[in-house]
PDB file of C-alpha atoms in Angstrom:
ATOM      1  CA  MET A   1      15.031  64.714  35.542  1.00 42.00           C
ATOM      2  CA  ALA A   2      15.528  63.540  31.954  1.00 44.00           C
ATOM      3  CA  GLU A   3      18.528  61.228  31.098  1.00 46.00           C
ATOM      4  CA  VAL A   4      21.107  63.127  29.056  1.00 43.00           C
ATOM      5  CA  LEU A   5      23.048  60.591  26.759  1.00 42.00           C
ATOM      6  CA  ARG A   6      26.676  61.242  26.325  1.00 42.00           C
ATOM      7  CA  PRO A   7      27.873  61.240  22.453  1.00 40.00           C
ATOM      8  CA  GLU A   8      29.589  58.261  23.162  1.00 43.00           C
ATOM      9  CA  MET A   9      26.433  56.454  24.568  1.00 41.00           C
ATOM     10  CA  LEU A  10      24.740  57.465  21.160  1.00 39.00           C
ATOM     11  CA  ASP A  11      24.483  54.621  18.629  1.00 41.00           C
ATOM     12  CA  ILE A  12      26.778  56.264  15.870  1.00 39.00           C
ATOM     13  CA  SER A  13      28.407  53.046  14.400  1.00 38.00           C
ATOM     14  CA  ASN A  14      31.555  53.678  12.388  1.00 39.00           C
ATOM     15  CA  ASP A  15      31.033  50.762  10.554  1.00 39.00           C
ATOM     16  CA  THR A  16      31.218  50.762   6.715  1.00 38.00           C
ATOM     17  CA  SER A  17      31.592  47.418   5.813  1.00 40.00           C
ATOM     18  CA  SER A  18      27.821  47.275   4.984  1.00 39.00           C
ATOM     19  CA  LEU A  19      28.166  50.189   2.761  1.00 41.00           C
ATOM     20  CA  ALA A  20      31.409  49.260   0.907  1.00 42.00           C
ATOM     21  CA  SER A  21      29.972  46.024  -0.460  1.00 45.00           C
ATOM     22  CA  PRO A  22      29.933  45.598  -4.133  1.00 41.00           C
ATOM     23  CA  GLU A  23      26.375  44.422  -4.253  1.00 46.00           C
ATOM     24  CA  LEU A  24      25.185  47.914  -3.343  1.00 65.00           C
ATOM     25  CA  LEU A  25      26.491  49.190  -6.205  1.00 84.00           C
ATOM     26  CA  HIS A  26      24.106  49.963  -8.975  1.00 90.00           C
ATOM     27  CA  VAL A  27      25.143  50.804 -12.322  1.00 92.00           C
ATOM     28  CA  LEU A  28      22.379  52.009 -15.330  1.00 95.00           C
ATOM     29  CA  ALA A  29      24.330  51.080 -18.546  1.00 96.00           C
ATOM     30  CA  VAL A  30      23.302  53.023 -21.642  1.00 97.00           C
ATOM     31  CA  ASP A  31      24.110  51.543 -25.191  1.00 97.00           C
ATOM     32  CA  ASP A  32      21.959  51.331 -28.322  1.00 97.00           C
ATOM     33  CA  SER A  33      24.142  48.010 -29.279  1.00 96.00           C
ATOM     34  CA  MET A  34      22.396  44.832 -27.833  1.00 96.00           C
ATOM     35  CA  VAL A  35      25.838  43.032 -28.005  1.00 95.00           C
ATOM     36  CA  ASP A  36      28.042  45.946 -26.167  1.00 95.00           C
ATOM     37  CA  ARG A  37      25.083  45.970 -23.572  1.00 94.00           C
ATOM     38  CA  LYS A  38      25.124  42.375 -22.836  1.00 95.00           C
ATOM     39  CA  PHE A  39      28.940  42.487 -22.536  1.00 93.00           C
ATOM     40  CA  ILE A  40      28.945  45.564 -20.200  1.00 93.00           C
ATOM     41  CA  GLU A  41      26.281  44.033 -18.295  1.00 93.00           C
ATOM     42  CA  ARG A  42      28.236  40.624 -17.992  1.00 93.00           C
ATOM     43  CA  LEU A  43      31.100  42.547 -16.759  1.00 91.00           C
ATOM     44  CA  LEU A  44      29.364  44.476 -14.333  1.00 90.00           C
ATOM     45  CA  ARG A  45      27.479  41.568 -12.827  1.00 89.00           C
ATOM     46  CA  VAL A  46      30.647  39.723 -12.784  1.00 88.00           C
ATOM     47  CA  SER A  47      32.007  42.392 -10.562  1.00 84.00           C
ATOM     48  CA  SER A  48      29.136  41.980  -8.082  1.00 83.00           C
ATOM     49  CA  CYS A  49      27.267  45.133  -9.286  1.00 86.00           C
ATOM     50  CA  LYS A  50      23.584  45.538  -9.562  1.00 89.00           C
ATOM     51  CA  VAL A  51      22.784  46.435 -13.395  1.00 93.00           C
ATOM     52  CA  THR A  52      19.955  48.159 -15.120  1.00 95.00           C
ATOM     53  CA  VAL A  53      20.499  48.288 -19.030  1.00 96.00           C
ATOM     54  CA  VAL A  54      18.608  50.856 -21.354  1.00 97.00           C
ATOM     55  CA  ASP A  55      19.159  51.032 -25.344  1.00 96.00           C
ATOM     56  CA  SER A  56      19.095  54.866 -25.453  1.00 97.00           C
ATOM     57  CA  ALA A  57      20.107  58.106 -23.958  1.00 96.00           C
ATOM     58  CA  THR A  58      16.507  59.117 -24.001  1.00 95.00           C
ATOM     59  CA  ARG A  59      15.490  55.855 -22.158  1.00 95.00           C
ATOM     60  CA  ALA A  60      18.300  56.521 -19.448  1.00 95.00           C
ATOM     61  CA  LEU A  61      16.490  60.281 -19.041  1.00 94.00           C
ATOM     62  CA  GLN A  62      12.934  58.508 -18.846  1.00 93.00           C
ATOM     63  CA  TYR A  63      14.399  55.870 -16.112  1.00 93.00           C
ATOM     64  CA  LEU A  64      16.163  58.733 -14.204  1.00 92.00           C
ATOM     65  CA  GLY A  65      12.817  60.536 -14.420  1.00 89.00           C
ATOM     66  CA  LEU A  66      14.769  63.677 -16.625  1.00 88.00           C
ATOM     67  CA  ASP A  67      12.557  63.701 -19.388  1.00 80.00           C
ATOM     68  CA  GLY A  68       9.567  65.470 -17.835  1.00 73.00           C
ATOM     69  CA  GLU A  69       7.403  62.750 -17.575  1.00 58.00           C
ATOM     70  CA  ASN A  70       7.100  60.099 -14.862  1.00 51.00           C
ATOM     71  CA  SER A  71      10.352  57.915 -14.293  1.00 45.00           C
ATOM     72  CA  SER A  72      10.107  54.325 -14.402  1.00 49.00           C
ATOM     73  CA  VAL A  73      10.896  53.938 -10.903  1.00 48.00           C
ATOM     74  CA  GLY A  74      10.074  55.885  -7.594  1.00 47.00           C
ATOM     75  CA  PHE A  75      12.254  58.483  -7.349  1.00 47.00           C
ATOM     76  CA  GLU A  76      13.269  58.168  -3.518  1.00 47.00           C
ATOM     77  CA  ASP A  77      13.777  54.223  -4.626  1.00 58.00           C
ATOM     78  CA  LEU A  78      16.222  55.072  -7.120  1.00 70.00           C
ATOM     79  CA  LYS A  79      20.004  54.554  -5.833  1.00 83.00           C
ATOM     80  CA  ILE A  80      22.346  54.875  -8.945  1.00 89.00           C
ATOM     81  CA  ASN A  81      26.025  54.865  -8.123  1.00 89.00           C
ATOM     82  CA  LEU A  82      27.274  55.223 -11.637  1.00 91.00           C
ATOM     83  CA  ILE A  83      26.161  55.651 -15.380  1.00 95.00           C
ATOM     84  CA  MET A  84      28.105  54.041 -18.107  1.00 96.00           C
ATOM     85  CA  THR A  85      26.903  55.227 -21.218  1.00 97.00           C
ATOM     86  CA  ASP A  86      28.596  54.696 -24.911  1.00 97.00           C
ATOM     87  CA  TYR A  87      29.233  58.095 -26.720  1.00 97.00           C
ATOM     88  CA  SER A  88      27.794  57.211 -30.323  1.00 95.00           C
ATOM     89  CA  MET A  89      24.373  56.523 -30.223  1.00 96.00           C
ATOM     90  CA  PRO A  90      21.300  57.837 -32.457  1.00 95.00           C
ATOM     91  CA  GLY A  91      19.182  60.373 -31.421  1.00 94.00           C
ATOM     92  CA  MET A  92      20.947  61.633 -28.495  1.00 96.00           C
ATOM     93  CA  THR A  93      24.763  61.072 -27.817  1.00 97.00           C
ATOM     94  CA  GLY A  94      26.287  60.127 -24.389  1.00 97.00           C
ATOM     95  CA  TYR A  95      28.054  63.363 -24.331  1.00 97.00           C
ATOM     96  CA  GLU A  96      24.337  65.120 -24.396  1.00 97.00           C
ATOM     97  CA  LEU A  97      23.398  62.778 -21.765  1.00 97.00           C
ATOM     98  CA  LEU A  98      26.384  63.737 -19.702  1.00 97.00           C
ATOM     99  CA  LYS A  99      25.289  67.360 -20.300  1.00 96.00           C
ATOM    100  CA  LYS A 100      21.626  66.681 -19.044  1.00 95.00           C
ATOM    101  CA  ILE A 101      22.835  64.447 -15.898  1.00 95.00           C
ATOM    102  CA  LYS A 102      25.523  67.187 -14.627  1.00 94.00           C
ATOM    103  CA  GLU A 103      22.631  69.966 -15.321  1.00 93.00           C
ATOM    104  CA  SER A 104      20.583  67.741 -12.933  1.00 90.00           C
ATOM    105  CA  SER A 105      20.533  68.826  -9.635  1.00 88.00           C
ATOM    106  CA  ALA A 106      19.453  65.571  -8.328  1.00 87.00           C
ATOM    107  CA  PHE A 107      21.920  63.346 -10.324  1.00 90.00           C
ATOM    108  CA  ARG A 108      25.013  65.709 -10.907  1.00 89.00           C
ATOM    109  CA  GLU A 109      27.043  64.026  -8.329  1.00 89.00           C
ATOM    110  CA  ILE A 110      26.723  60.795  -9.626  1.00 90.00           C
ATOM    111  CA  PRO A 111      30.086  59.728 -11.851  1.00 92.00           C
ATOM    112  CA  VAL A 112      29.345  59.008 -15.476  1.00 95.00           C
ATOM    113  CA  VAL A 113      31.951  57.248 -17.644  1.00 95.00           C
ATOM    114  CA  ILE A 114      31.776  57.328 -21.423  1.00 96.00           C
ATOM    115  CA  MET A 115      32.725  54.655 -23.695  1.00 96.00           C
ATOM    116  CA  SER A 116      33.881  54.203 -27.068  1.00 96.00           C
ATOM    117  CA  SER A 117      35.276  52.313 -29.702  1.00 94.00           C
ATOM    118  CA  GLU A 118      36.609  55.625 -31.263  1.00 94.00           C
ATOM    119  CA  ASN A 119      39.873  57.051 -29.839  1.00 95.00           C
ATOM    120  CA  ILE A 120      39.375  60.531 -30.496  1.00 94.00           C
ATOM    121  CA  LEU A 121      41.330  62.827 -28.238  1.00 95.00           C
ATOM    122  CA  PRO A 122      39.271  65.998 -28.639  1.00 96.00           C
ATOM    123  CA  ARG A 123      35.963  64.051 -27.834  1.00 95.00           C
ATOM    124  CA  ILE A 124      37.631  62.534 -24.871  1.00 95.00           C
ATOM    125  CA  ASP A 125      38.824  65.522 -23.550  1.00 96.00           C
ATOM    126  CA  ARG A 126      35.238  67.693 -24.246  1.00 96.00           C
ATOM    127  CA  CYS A 127      33.543  64.817 -22.076  1.00 96.00           C
ATOM    128  CA  LEU A 128      36.190  65.076 -19.243  1.00 95.00           C
ATOM    129  CA  GLU A 129      36.070  68.737 -19.179  1.00 96.00           C
ATOM    130  CA  GLU A 130      32.317  68.284 -18.953  1.00 95.00           C
ATOM    131  CA  GLY A 131      32.313  66.228 -16.024  1.00 94.00           C
ATOM    132  CA  ALA A 132      32.619  62.537 -17.130  1.00 94.00           C
ATOM    133  CA  GLU A 133      34.402  60.287 -14.273  1.00 92.00           C
ATOM    134  CA  ASP A 134      36.381  58.558 -16.918  1.00 92.00           C
ATOM    135  CA  PHE A 135      36.312  57.718 -20.768  1.00 95.00           C
ATOM    136  CA  LEU A 136      36.957  54.041 -21.694  1.00 93.00           C
ATOM    137  CA  LEU A 137      37.677  52.533 -25.089  1.00 93.00           C
ATOM    138  CA  LYS A 138      35.633  49.516 -25.930  1.00 93.00           C
ATOM    139  CA  PRO A 139      35.858  46.842 -25.471  1.00 92.00           C
ATOM    140  CA  VAL A 140      35.696  47.333 -21.983  1.00 92.00           C
ATOM    141  CA  LYS A 141      37.901  45.066 -19.890  1.00 92.00           C
ATOM    142  CA  LEU A 142      36.881  43.144 -16.804  1.00 89.00           C
ATOM    143  CA  ALA A 143      39.912  45.016 -15.177  1.00 90.00           C
ATOM    144  CA  ASP A 144      38.555  48.518 -15.782  1.00 90.00           C
ATOM    145  CA  VAL A 145      35.203  47.627 -14.397  1.00 87.00           C
ATOM    146  CA  LYS A 146      36.823  46.409 -11.083  1.00 86.00           C
ATOM    147  CA  ARG A 147      38.995  49.400 -11.070  1.00 86.00           C
ATOM    148  CA  LEU A 148      35.959  51.725 -11.677  1.00 85.00           C
ATOM    149  CA  ARG A 149      33.913  49.746  -8.723  1.00 82.00           C
ATOM    150  CA  ASP A 150      36.752  49.935  -6.476  1.00 81.00           C
ATOM    151  CA  SER A 151      37.053  53.452  -6.671  1.00 77.00           C
ATOM    152  CA  LEU A 152      33.264  54.068  -6.510  1.00 79.00           C
ATOM    153  CA  MET A 153      33.557  51.840  -3.098  1.00 77.00           C
ATOM    154  CA  LYS A 154      36.229  54.133  -1.618  1.00 76.00           C
ATOM    155  CA  ALA A 155      34.310  57.467  -2.499  1.00 70.00           C
ATOM    156  CA  GLU A 156      30.993  55.798  -0.865  1.00 73.00           C
ATOM    157  CA  GLU A 157      32.981  54.841   2.316  1.00 75.00           C
ATOM    158  CA  ARG A 158      34.459  58.266   2.474  1.00 70.00           C
ATOM    159  CA  ALA A 159      31.082  60.196   2.108  1.00 69.00           C
ATOM    160  CA  PHE A 160      29.977  57.530   4.634  1.00 73.00           C
ATOM    161  CA  LYS A 161      32.536  58.583   7.199  1.00 75.00           C
ATOM    162  CA  ASN A 162      32.448  62.146   6.103  1.00 73.00           C
ATOM    163  CA  ILE A 163      28.335  61.567   7.254  1.00 79.00           C
ATOM    164  CA  MET A 164      28.780  60.187  10.553  1.00 82.00           C
ATOM    165  CA  HIS A 165      31.470  62.629  11.957  1.00 77.00           C
ATOM    166  CA  LYS A 166      29.231  65.175  11.116  1.00 80.00           C
ATOM    167  CA  ARG A 167      26.645  63.313  12.796  1.00 84.00           C
ATOM    168  CA  GLU A 168      28.917  62.836  15.744  1.00 84.00           C
ATOM    169  CA  LEU A 169      29.743  66.674  15.818  1.00 83.00           C
ATOM    170  CA  GLU A 170      26.204  67.613  15.807  1.00 83.00           C
ATOM    171  CA  ALA A 171      25.614  64.823  18.789  1.00 81.00           C
ATOM    172  CA  ASN A 172      28.562  66.366  20.747  1.00 81.00           C
ATOM    173  CA  ASP A 173      26.834  70.344  19.912  1.00 83.00           C
ATOM    174  CA  ILE A 174      23.531  68.722  21.176  1.00 83.00           C
ATOM    175  CA  TYR A 175      25.213  67.369  24.442  1.00 78.00           C
ATOM    176  CA  SER A 176      26.929  70.446  25.007  1.00 82.00           C
ATOM    177  CA  GLN A 177      23.770  72.719  24.456  1.00 82.00           C
ATOM    178  CA  LEU A 178      21.780  70.354  27.021  1.00 82.00           C
ATOM    179  CA  LYS A 179      24.530  70.412  29.606  1.00 80.00           C
ATOM    180  CA  ARG A 180      24.509  74.059  29.647  1.00 82.00           C
ATOM    181  CA  ALA A 181      21.080  74.300  29.999  1.00 80.00           C
ATOM    182  CA  LYS A 182      21.060  71.423  32.620  1.00 74.00           C
ATOM    183  CA  ILE A 183      18.350  69.237  31.683  1.00 63.00           C
TER     184      ILE A 183
END
């Protein structure tokens, strides 16, 4: 007779410490200004985030594989936790990039933060209504980045706990089915 493992004997760890470590957060930063790209990259790295920087919304779409071409990385290896984009860029604005990301089934759940040096309320409202996580005025401050990072870590931890709870319920269900079948 096969041994039936009770759910409490299954290795379902509730340890979220590795998940909540800041170095796991990968941010895609999009800005056409080299100075602003370097500045946001430095802020993110100081906040212990992994950073990928690109100089346009088009390049961001290429990186994500949303341009109809092949992405620059393997899709299965791509783990982005946050996209930070400038609003005013030539070619495609940050708002248009936001819309494309939110239309994508693969990336719509990734938070997008819009950055701008212009405090234009209708623009801010439009971005937030389209699904932006936040709208930051430039220059972005270290406190803004830390607040975003902490918020993301809490969201990732909640998602992990939800997954673990679901797995525990599934394990209980399997155990009950096996017990009823007397295997």
